[in-house]
XYZ file of C-alpha atoms in Angstrom:
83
model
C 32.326 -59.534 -0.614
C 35.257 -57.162 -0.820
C 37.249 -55.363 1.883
C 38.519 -51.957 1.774
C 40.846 -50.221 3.672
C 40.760 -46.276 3.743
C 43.624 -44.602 5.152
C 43.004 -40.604 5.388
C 45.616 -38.666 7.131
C 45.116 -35.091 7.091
C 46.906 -31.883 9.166
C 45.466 -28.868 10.662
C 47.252 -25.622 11.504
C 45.191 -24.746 14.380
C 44.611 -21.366 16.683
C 46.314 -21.633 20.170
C 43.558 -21.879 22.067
C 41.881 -25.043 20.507
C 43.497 -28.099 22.732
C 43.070 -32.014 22.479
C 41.474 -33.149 25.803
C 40.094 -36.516 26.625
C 36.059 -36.509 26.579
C 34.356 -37.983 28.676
C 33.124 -41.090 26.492
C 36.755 -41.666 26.168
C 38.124 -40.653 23.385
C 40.503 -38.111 22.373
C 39.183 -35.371 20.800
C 39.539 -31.157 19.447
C 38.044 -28.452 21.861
C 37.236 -25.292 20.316
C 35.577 -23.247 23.039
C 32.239 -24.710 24.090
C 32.544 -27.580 21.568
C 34.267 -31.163 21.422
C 35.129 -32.026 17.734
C 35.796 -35.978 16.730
C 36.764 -36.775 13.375
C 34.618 -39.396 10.761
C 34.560 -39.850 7.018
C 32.149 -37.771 4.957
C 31.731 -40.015 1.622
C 30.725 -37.536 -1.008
C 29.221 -38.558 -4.727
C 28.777 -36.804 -8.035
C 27.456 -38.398 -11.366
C 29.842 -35.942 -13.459
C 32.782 -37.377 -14.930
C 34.584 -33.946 -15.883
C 37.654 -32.806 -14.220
C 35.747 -30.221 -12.244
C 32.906 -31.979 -11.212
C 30.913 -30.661 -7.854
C 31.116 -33.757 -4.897
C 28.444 -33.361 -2.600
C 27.069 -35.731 0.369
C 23.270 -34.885 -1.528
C 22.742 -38.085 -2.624
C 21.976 -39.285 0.294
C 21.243 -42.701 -0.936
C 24.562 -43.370 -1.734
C 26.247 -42.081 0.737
C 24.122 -44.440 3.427
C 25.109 -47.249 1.393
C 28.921 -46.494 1.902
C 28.244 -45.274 5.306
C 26.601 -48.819 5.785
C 29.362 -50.748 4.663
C 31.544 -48.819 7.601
C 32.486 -51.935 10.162
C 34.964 -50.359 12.042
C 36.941 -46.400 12.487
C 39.375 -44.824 14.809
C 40.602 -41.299 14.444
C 44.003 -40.759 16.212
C 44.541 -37.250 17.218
C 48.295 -35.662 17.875
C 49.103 -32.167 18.515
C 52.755 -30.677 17.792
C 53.782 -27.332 18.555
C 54.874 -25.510 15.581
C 57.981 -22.958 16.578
């Protein structure tokens, strides 16, 4: 068995009015309006190997099986104002 480390870091440019509060279940998370927003990984799959293959999460067989092999995520959330 193998371990692998996945390190995603992305960056938003978000409307004023979405804010980062803390939820109730504790964690720190996006509100837009009505909704609370966390963060996850979303493994998507294709069986193409050209340069513009589609990547779905349709293969839902797949995707279980690396969604499976998950043991552990934390999404750290940090809002800047941008002048």
């Amino acid at each position: 068995m193998k371990s692998l480390t996945l390190l995603i870091r992305a960056e938003l440019e978000i409307p004023d009015d979405w804010e980062l509060v803390d939820h109730p279940s504790g964690m720190r998370v996006l509100k837009i309006g009505e909704h609370f927003v966390d963060f996850d990984i979303a493994p998507l799959t294709t069986k193409s190997a050209s340069p513009d293959a589609e990547w779905s999460d349709a293969e839902t067989a797949t995707v279980g099986k690396v969604l499976d092999a998950v043991v552990g995520i934390d999404a750290e959330l940090e809002l800047q104002t941008l002048h």
